[in-house]
Coordinates of C-alpha atoms and ligand atoms in Angstrom, one line a residue:
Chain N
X288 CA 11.8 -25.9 -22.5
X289 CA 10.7 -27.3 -19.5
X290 CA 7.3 -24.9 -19.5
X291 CA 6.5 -26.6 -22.9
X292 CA 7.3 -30.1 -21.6
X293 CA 4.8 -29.5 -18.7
X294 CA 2.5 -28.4 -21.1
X295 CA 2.5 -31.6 -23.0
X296 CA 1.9 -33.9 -20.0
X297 CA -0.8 -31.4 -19.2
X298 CA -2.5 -32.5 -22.4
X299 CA -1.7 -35.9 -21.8
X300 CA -3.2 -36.0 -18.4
X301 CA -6.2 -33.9 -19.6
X302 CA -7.4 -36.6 -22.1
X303 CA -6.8 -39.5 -19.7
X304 CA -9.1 -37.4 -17.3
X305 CA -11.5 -36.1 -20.3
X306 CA -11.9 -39.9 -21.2
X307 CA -12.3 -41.1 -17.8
X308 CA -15.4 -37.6 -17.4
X309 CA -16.5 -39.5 -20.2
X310 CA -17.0 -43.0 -19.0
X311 CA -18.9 -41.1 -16.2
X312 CA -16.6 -40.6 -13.7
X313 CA -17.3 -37.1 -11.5
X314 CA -13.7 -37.0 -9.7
X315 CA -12.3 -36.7 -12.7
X316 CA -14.1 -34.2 -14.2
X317 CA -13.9 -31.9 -11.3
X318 CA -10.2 -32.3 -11.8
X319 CA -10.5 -30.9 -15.2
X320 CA -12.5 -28.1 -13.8
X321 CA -9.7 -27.0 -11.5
X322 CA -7.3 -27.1 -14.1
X323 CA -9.5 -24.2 -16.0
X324 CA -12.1 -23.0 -13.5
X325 CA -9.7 -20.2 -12.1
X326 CA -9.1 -18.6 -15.9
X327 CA -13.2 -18.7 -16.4
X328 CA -13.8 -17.2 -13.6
X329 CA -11.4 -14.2 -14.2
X330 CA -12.8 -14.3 -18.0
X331 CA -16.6 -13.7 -16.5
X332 CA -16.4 -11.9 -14.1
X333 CA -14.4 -9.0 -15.4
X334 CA -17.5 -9.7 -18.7
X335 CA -20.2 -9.9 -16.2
X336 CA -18.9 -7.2 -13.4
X337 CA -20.4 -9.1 -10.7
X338 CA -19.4 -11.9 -8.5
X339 CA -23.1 -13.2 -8.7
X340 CA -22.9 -13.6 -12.5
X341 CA -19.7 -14.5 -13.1
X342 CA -20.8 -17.8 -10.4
X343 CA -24.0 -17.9 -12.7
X344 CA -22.0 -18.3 -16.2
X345 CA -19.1 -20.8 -14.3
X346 CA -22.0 -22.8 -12.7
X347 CA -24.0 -23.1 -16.6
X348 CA -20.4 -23.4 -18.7
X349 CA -19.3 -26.4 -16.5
X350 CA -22.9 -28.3 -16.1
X351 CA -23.4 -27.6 -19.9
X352 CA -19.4 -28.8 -20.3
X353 CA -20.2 -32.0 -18.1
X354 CA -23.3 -33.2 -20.2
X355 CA -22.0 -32.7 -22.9
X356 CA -18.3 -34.2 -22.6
X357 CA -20.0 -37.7 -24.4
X358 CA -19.6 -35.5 -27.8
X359 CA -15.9 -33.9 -27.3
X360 CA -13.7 -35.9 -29.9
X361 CA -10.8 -34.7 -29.3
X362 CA -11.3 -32.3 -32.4
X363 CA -9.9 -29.4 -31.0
X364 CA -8.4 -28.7 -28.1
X365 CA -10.0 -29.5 -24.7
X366 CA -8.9 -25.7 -23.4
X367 CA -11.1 -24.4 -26.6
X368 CA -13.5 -26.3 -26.2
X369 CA -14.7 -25.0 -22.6
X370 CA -14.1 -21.7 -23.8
X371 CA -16.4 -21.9 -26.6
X372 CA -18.9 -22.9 -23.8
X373 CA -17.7 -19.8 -21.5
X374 CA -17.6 -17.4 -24.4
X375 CA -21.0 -18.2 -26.2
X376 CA -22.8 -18.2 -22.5
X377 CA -21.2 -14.5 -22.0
X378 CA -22.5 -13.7 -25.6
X379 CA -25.8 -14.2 -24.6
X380 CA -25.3 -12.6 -21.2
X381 CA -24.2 -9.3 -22.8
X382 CA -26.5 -9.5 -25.3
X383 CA -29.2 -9.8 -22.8
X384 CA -27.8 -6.9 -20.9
X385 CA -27.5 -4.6 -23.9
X386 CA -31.5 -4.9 -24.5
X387 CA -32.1 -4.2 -20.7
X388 CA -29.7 -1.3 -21.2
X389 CA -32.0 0.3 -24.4
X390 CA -35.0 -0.2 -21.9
X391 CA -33.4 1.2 -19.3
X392 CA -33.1 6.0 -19.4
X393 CA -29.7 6.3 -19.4
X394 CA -28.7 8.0 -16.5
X395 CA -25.9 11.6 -18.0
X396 CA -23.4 13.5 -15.9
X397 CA -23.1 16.8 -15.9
X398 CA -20.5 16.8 -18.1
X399 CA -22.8 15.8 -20.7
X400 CA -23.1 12.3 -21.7
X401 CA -21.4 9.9 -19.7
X402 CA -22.7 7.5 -17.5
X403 CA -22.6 7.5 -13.7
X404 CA -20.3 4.4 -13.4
X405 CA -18.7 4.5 -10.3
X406 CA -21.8 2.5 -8.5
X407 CA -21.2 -0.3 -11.3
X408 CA -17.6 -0.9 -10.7
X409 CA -17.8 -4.1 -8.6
X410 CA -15.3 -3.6 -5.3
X411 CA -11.7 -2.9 -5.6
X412 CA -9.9 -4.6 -2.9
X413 CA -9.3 -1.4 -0.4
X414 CA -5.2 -1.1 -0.6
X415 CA -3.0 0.8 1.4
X416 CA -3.2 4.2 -0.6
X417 CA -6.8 5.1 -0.9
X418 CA -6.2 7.9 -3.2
X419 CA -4.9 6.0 -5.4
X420 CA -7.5 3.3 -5.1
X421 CA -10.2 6.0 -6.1
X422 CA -8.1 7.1 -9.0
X423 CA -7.8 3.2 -10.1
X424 CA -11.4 3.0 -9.2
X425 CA -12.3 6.3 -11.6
X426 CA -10.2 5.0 -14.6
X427 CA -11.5 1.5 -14.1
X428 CA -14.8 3.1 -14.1
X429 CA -14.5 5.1 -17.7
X430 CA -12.9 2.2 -19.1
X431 CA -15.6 0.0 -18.5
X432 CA -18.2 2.4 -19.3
X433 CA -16.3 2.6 -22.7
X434 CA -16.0 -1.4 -23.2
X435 CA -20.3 -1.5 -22.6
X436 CA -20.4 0.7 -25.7
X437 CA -18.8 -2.3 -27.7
X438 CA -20.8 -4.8 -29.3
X439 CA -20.8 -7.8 -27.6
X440 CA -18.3 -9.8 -29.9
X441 CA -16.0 -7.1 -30.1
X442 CA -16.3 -6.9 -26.3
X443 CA -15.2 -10.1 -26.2
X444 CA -12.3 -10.2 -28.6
X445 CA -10.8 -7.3 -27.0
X446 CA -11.4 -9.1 -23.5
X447 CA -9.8 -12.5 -24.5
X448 CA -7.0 -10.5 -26.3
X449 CA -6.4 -7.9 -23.9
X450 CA -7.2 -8.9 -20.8
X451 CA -6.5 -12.4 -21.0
X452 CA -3.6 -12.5 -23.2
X453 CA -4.7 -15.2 -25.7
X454 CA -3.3 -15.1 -29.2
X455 CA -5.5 -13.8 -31.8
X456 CA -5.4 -17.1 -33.7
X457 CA -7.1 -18.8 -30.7
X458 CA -9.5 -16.3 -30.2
X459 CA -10.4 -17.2 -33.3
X460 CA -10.6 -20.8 -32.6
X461 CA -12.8 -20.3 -29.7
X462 CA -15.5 -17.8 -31.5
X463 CA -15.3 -20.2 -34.7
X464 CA -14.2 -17.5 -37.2
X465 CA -10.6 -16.4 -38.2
X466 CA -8.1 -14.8 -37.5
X467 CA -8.3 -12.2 -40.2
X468 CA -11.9 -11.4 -38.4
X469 CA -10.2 -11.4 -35.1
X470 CA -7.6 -9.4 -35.7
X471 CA -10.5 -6.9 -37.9
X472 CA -12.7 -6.7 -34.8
X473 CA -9.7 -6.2 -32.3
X474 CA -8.5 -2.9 -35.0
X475 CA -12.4 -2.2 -34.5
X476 CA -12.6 -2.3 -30.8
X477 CA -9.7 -0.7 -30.3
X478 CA -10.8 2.3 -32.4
X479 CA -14.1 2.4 -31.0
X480 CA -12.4 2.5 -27.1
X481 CA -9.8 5.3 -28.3
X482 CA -12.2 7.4 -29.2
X483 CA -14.2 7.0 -26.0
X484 CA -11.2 7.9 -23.7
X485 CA -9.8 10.3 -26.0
X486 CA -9.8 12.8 -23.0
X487 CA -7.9 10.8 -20.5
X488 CA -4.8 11.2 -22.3
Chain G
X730 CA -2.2 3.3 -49.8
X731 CA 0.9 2.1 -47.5
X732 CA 0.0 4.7 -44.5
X733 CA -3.4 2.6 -44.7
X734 CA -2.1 -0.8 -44.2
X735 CA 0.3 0.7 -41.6
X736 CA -2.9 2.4 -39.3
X737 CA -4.9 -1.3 -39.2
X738 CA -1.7 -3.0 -38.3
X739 CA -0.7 -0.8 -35.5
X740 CA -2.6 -2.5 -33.0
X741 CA -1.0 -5.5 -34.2
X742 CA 2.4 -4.4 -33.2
X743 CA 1.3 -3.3 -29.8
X744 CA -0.2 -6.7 -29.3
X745 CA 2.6 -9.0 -30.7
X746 CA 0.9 -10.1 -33.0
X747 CA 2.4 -9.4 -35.9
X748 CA 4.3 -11.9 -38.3
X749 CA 8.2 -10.7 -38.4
X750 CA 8.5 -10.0 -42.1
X751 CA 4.8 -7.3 -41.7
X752 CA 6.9 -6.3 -38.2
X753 CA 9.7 -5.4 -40.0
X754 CA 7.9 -3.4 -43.2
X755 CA 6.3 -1.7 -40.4
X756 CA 9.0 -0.4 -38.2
X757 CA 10.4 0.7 -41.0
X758 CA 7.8 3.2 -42.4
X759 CA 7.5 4.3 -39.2
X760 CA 10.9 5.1 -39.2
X761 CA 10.3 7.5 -42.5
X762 CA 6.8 8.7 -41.6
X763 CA 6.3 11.0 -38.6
X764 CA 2.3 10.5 -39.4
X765 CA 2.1 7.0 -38.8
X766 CA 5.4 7.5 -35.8
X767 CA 2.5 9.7 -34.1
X768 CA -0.2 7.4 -34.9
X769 CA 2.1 4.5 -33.1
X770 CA 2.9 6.6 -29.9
X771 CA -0.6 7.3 -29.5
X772 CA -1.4 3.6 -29.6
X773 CA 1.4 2.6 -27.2
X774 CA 0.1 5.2 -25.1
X775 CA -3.1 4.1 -24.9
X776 CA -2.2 0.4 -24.4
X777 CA 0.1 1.9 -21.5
X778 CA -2.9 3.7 -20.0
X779 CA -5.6 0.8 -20.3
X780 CA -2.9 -1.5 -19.2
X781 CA -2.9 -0.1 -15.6
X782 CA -6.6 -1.7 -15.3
X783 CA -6.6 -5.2 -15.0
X784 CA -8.7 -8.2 -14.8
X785 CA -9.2 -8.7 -11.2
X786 CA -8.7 -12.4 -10.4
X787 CA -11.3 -14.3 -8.3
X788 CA -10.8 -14.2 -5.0
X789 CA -10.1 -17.6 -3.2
X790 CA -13.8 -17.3 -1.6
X791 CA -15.8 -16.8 -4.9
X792 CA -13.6 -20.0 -6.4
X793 CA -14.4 -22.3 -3.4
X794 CA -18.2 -21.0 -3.2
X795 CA -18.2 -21.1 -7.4
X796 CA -16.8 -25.1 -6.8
X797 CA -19.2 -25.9 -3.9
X798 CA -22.5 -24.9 -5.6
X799 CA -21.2 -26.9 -8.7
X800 CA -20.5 -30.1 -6.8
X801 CA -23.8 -29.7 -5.7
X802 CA -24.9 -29.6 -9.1
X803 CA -23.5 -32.7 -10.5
X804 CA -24.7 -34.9 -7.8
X805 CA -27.9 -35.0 -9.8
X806 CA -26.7 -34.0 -13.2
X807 CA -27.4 -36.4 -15.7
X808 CA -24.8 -37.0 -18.3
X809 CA -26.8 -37.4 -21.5
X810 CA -24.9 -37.8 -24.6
X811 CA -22.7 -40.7 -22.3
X812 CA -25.9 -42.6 -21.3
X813 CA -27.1 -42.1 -24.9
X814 CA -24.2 -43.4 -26.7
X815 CA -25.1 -46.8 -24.8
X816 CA -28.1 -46.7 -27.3
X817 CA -27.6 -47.0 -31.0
X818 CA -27.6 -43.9 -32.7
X819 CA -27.9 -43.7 -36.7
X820 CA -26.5 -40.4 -37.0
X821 CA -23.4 -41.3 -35.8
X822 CA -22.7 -44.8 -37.6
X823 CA -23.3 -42.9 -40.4
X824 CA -20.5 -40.0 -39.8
X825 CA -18.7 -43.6 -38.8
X826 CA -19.0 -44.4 -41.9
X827 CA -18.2 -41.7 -43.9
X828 CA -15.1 -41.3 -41.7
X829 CA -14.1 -44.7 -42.1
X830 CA -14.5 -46.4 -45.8
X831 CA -14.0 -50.0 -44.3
X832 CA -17.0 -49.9 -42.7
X833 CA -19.2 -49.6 -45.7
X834 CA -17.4 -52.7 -46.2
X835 CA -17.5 -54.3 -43.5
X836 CA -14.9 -55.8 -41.3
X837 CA -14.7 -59.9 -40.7
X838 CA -13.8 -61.1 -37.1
X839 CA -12.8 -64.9 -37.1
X840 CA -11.7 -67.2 -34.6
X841 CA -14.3 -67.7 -32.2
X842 CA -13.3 -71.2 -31.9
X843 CA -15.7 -73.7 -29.3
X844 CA -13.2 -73.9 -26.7
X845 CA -12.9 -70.2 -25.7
X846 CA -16.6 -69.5 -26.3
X847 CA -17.2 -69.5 -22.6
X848 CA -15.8 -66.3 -21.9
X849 CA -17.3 -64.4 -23.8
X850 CA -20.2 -62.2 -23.0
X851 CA -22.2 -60.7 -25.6
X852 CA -24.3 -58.3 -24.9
X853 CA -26.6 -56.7 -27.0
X854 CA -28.2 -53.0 -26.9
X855 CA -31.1 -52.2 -27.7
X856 CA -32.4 -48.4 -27.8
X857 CA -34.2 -49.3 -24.3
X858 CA -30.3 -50.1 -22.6
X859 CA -28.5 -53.0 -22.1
X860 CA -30.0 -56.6 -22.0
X861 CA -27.5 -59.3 -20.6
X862 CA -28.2 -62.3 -22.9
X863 CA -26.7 -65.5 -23.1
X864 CA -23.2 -65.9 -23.8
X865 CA -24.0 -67.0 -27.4
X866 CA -21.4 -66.2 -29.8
X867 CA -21.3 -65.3 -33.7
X868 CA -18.9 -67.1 -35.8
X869 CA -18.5 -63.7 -37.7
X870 CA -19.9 -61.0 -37.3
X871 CA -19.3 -57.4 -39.2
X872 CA -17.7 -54.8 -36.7
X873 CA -19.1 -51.1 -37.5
X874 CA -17.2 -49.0 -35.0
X875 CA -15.8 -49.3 -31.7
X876 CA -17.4 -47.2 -28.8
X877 CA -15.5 -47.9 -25.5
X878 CA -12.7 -50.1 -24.3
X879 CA -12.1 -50.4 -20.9
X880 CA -10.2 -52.4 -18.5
X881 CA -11.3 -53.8 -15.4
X882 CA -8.6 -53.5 -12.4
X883 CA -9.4 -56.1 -10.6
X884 CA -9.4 -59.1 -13.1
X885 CA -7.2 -57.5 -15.8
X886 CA -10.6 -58.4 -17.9
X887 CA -11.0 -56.6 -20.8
X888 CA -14.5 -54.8 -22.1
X889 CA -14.5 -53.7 -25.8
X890 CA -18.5 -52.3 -27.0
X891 CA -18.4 -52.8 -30.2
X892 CA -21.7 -52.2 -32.9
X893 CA -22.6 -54.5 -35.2
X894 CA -25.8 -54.6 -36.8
X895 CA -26.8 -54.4 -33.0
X896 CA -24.2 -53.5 -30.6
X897 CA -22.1 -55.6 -28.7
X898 CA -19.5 -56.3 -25.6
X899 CA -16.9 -58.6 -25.7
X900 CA -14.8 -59.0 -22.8
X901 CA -11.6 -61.3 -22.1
X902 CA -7.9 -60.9 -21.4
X903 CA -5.5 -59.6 -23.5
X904 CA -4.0 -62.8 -24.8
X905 CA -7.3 -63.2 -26.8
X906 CA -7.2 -63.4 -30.0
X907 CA -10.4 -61.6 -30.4
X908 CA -10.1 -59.0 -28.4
X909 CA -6.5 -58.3 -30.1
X910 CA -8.2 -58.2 -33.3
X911 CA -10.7 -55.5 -31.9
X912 CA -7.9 -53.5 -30.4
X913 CA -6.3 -53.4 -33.8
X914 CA -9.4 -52.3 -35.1
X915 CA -10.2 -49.8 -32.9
X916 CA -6.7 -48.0 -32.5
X917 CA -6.4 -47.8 -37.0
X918 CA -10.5 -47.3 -37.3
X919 CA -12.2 -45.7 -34.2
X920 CA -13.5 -42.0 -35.1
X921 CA -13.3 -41.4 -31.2
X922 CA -9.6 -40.2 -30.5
X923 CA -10.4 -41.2 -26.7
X924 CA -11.4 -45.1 -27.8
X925 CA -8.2 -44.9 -29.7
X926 CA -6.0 -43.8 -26.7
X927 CA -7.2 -46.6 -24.9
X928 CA -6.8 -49.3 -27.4
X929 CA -2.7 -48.2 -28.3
X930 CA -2.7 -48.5 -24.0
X931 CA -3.8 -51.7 -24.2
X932 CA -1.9 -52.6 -27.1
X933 CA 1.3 -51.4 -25.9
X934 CA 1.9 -54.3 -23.8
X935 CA 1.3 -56.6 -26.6
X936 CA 4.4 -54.6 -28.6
X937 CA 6.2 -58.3 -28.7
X938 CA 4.0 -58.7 -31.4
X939 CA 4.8 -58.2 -34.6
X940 CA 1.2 -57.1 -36.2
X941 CA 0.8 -54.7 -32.8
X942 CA 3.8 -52.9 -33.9
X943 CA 2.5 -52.3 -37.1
X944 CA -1.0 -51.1 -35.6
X945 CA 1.5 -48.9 -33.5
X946 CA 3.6 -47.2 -36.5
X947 CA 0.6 -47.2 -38.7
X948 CA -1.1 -44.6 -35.5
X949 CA 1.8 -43.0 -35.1
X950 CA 2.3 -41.9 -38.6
X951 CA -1.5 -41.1 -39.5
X952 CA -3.4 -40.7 -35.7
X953 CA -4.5 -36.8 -36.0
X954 CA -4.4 -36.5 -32.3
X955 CA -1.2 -36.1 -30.6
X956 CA -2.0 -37.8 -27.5
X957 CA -2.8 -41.1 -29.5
X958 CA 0.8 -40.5 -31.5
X959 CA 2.7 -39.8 -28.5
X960 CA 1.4 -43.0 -26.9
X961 CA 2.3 -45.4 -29.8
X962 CA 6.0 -44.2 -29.8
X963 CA 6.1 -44.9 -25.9
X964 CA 4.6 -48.2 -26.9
X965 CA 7.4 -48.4 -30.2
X966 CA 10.3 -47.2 -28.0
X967 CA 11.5 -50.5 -26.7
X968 CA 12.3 -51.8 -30.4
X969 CA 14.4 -48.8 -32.0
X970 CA 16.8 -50.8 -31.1
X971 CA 16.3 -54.2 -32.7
X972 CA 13.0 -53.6 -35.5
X973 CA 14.9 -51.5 -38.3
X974 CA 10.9 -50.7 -39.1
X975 CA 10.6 -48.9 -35.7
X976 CA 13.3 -47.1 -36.3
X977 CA 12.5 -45.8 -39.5
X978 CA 8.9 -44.9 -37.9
X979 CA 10.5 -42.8 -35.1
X980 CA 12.9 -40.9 -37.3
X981 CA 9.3 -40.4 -39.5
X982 CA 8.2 -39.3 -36.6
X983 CA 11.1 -36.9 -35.9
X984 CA 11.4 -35.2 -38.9
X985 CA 7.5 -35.0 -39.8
X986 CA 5.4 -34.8 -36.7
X987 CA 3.7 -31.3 -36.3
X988 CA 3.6 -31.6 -32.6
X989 CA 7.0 -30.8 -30.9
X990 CA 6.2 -32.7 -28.1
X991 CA 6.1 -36.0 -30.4
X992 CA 9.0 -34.7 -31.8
X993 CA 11.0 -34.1 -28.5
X994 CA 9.6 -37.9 -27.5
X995 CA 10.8 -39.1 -30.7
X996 CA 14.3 -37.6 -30.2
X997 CA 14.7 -38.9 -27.3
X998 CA 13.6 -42.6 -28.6
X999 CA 16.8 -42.7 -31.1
X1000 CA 18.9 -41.6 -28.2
X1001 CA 20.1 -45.0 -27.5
X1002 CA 20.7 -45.8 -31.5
X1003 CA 22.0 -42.3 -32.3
X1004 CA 25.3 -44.0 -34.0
X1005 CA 23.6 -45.7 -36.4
X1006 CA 24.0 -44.2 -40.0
X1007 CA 20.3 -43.5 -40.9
X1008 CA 19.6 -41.9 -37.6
X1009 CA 23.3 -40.0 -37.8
X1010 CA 21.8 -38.7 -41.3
X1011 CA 18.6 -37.3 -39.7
X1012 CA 20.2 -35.6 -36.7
X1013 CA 22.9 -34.0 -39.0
X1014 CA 19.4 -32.2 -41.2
X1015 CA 18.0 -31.2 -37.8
X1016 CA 21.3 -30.0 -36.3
X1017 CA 21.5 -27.7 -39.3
X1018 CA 18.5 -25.7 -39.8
X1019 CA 15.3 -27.3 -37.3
X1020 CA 12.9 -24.8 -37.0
X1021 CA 12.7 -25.9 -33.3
X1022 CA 15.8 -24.5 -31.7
X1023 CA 15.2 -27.0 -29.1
X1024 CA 15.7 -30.2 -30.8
X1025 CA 18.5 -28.0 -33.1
X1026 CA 20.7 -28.0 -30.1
X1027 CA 19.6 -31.5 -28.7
X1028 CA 20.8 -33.0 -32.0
X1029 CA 23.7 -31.0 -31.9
X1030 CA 24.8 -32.5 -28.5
X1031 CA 23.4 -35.5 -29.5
X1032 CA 26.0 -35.9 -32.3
X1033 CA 29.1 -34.0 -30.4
X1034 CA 29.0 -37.2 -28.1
X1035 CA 29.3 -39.3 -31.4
X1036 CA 32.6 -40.6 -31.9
X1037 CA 34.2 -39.1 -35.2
X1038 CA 33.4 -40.8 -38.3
X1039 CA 36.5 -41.0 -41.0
Ligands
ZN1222 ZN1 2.7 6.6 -42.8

């Protein structure tokens, strides 16, 4: 009860500071960027895999958000509205990345067929067990190699879904389709990543 | 046919999402079918195994660094759709418009009498910015949409833009007439839900007034944003008491209002006038089947500390 509470004066003080962005004023849109800058950075940087472009896509989601706060009427949320900024810059990103990739040889194991992925895992914090680390390190490693194999939109379903927690119904607020197409993309995803760790069970 | 449906929704039980009735049909073919039982291990197990890789969070560094270079940034950023809405843009007077049928007809401002003429400014825009002119002021003049209200904090002066054929500013204090009438205007008409927030703010202190309080209730039944709603019952919630009207808005409120914040605001409004028999009436309906279990229970306590009624 008191969570939702909170979240209501959130909204509240959100529009005060949206309107205020609006009239111009940078303090207060740099306050609405701290209340969401910590969940986009998560968002692109576990899209991205690098600190470097997930800074890239927060730096363009926020300057694009800041122009063009003059046109946000309140229509839909403020929260799905930055996100359709963060999620349609990361579309392109991956996009972009998936033609380099067909351009690119494709590097094989010897156990025939996957990639080498254990240079493209960004760091791992080092933790006290190091042999577990490298066994978190190896399964992050196949299950990234797996989620480049998705198209870029069901990438990023099963990223805001899984990863992120958000309901399917916003997910398809934020990629302006619905949630039947959500949820059919998330079924497809999920299929499509089963079937490329189908040995690690 | 059924083992189907069951496969696709699989991933919608491990995910929560599925609606309770589809929940229920499911659980209970799995129940029957060691297929689809298998099939739903499988998935769980799968979840479990992906689940032990998660999304790193950013480290404090790449936040501060990620916030530095976009401060940086925004020194020199210009804001262009704010510094273009100064200039009059036919696109949007036309979705004005269309949003708003008593535009087409236009909407007559009277009252600008000799004696207060002086403190006026109008200031017309032009596509080229804003030209100071001479504090010359229409007897009427047709009001197509409202673009910004603000208040200054110094003087208590208030600064309504306004377009007309051309656009316009008006500013002066709250007691004025004119300005009231553009407040009015703006929180029933304004296609901006921001302008709209502003003008209930403003109006709120004005709720004394009779025709404010109708501007209130009127935004609070039909505003689609919730923050605009939520204000005009702040702005209501000093005459539940005494303005049977209010009341009646607030319980409207209660019992209508798709946000539960609103509603939880509007609850707590009545609070004070929870023995009265119309408001007695409502919290009885919510007490016994609210689809918020929240306000359920409030109205429940709400009418335990009633004395009983013969
Ligand atoms: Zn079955």
């Amino acid at each position: 009860m008191r969570g939702r509470m909170a979240g209501q004066e959130r909204r509240i003080d959100d529009t005060m500071l949206i309107r205020e962005a609006q009239r111009g004023n940078r303090a207060a849109f740099e306050e609405l960027v701290r209340h969401y800058d910590q969940a986009v950075l998560r968002l692109a940087l576990h899209l991205t895999g690098t600190e470097q472009d997930a800074q890239d896509v927060y730096q363009d989601a926020f300057l694009k958000a800041y122009k063009n706060i003059g046109n946000f009427r309140f229509e839909c949320s403020f929260y799905t509205w930055i996100y359709r900024i963060v999620t349609n810059l990361c579309l392109d990103h991956l996009r972009k990345r998936n033609v380099r990739k067909e351009d690119a040889p494709v590097a094989k194991d010897p156990s025939g067929g996957e990639y080498d992925l254990l240079d493209q895992v960004p760091d791992v914090r080092a933790g006290a067990n190091p042999e577990r680390d490298l066994m978190r390190r190896q399964l992050g490693a196949r299950i990234s190699g797996a989620l480049e194999k998705l198209t870029p939109r069901e990438r990023m379903v099963f990223e805001l879904k899984h990863y992120h927690g958000l309901k399917l119904r916003t997910v398809g607020e934020i990629l302006q389709t619905t949630e039947e197409t959500a949820k059919n993309t998330l079924f497809r995803a999920t299929q499509k990543l089963r079937g490329a760790l189908a040995d690690m069970r | 046919m059924k083992c189907e449906w069951v496969r696709e929704n699989i991933v919608l039980q491990v995910y929560g999402e599925l609606a309770d009735d589809a929940r229920h049909e499911l659980e209970q073919h799995v129940a029957r079918c060691a297929d689809c039982a298998a099939e739903l291990k499988a998935e769980q197990e799968f979840h479990a195994l992906l689940a032990q890789d998660r999304a790193a969070d950013a480290t404090p560094n790449l936040v501060a660094a990620s916030r530095m270079r976009l401060q940086e940034a925004l020194e020199t950023a210009k804001q262009g759709s704010f510094f273009s809405r100064l200039a009059f843009d036919p696109a949007n007077w036309l979705r004005q418009v269309k949003f708003s049928p008593a535009l087409a007809s236009a909407i007559l401002i009277f009252g600008f009498a000799g004696g207060i003429v002086t403190t006026y400014k109008f200031i017309p825009h032009s596509t080229t910015g804003i030209v100071q002119g001479p504090a010359t002021v229409p007897v009427q003049t047709s009001i197509a949409g409202i673009d910004s209200i603000s208040q200054d904090p110094n003087t208590n002066q208030i600064s309504i833009k306004y377009k007309a054929v051309s656009e316009e500013q008006k500013q002066g204090s709250l007691n004025d007439q004119d300005i009231q009438q553009l407040l009015l205007y703006a929180a029933h008409n304004n296609y901006n839900s921001g302008v709209r927030v502003d003008s209930v703010d403003l109006l709120a202190k004005r709720s004394g007034d009779l025709q404010v309080r109708e501007a209130l209730m009127y935004a609070l039944q039909n505003d689609t944003n919730p923050g605009v709603r939520l204000k005009s019952l702040d702005a209501l919630g000093n005459y539940v008491k005494d303005d049977t009207n209010v009341r009646d808005a607030v319980l409207r409120a209660l019992v209508n209002d798709d946000n539960s914040g609103v509603r939880i605001e509007a609850l707590r409004l009545i609070e004070p006038v929870k023995a009265d028999g119309s408001v007695r009436g409502v919290l009885m309906a919510l007490a016994a089947k609210d689809q918020s279990t929240y306000i359920k229970s409030q109205a429940r306590t709400m009418l335990a500390q009633l004395p009983e009624i013969d």
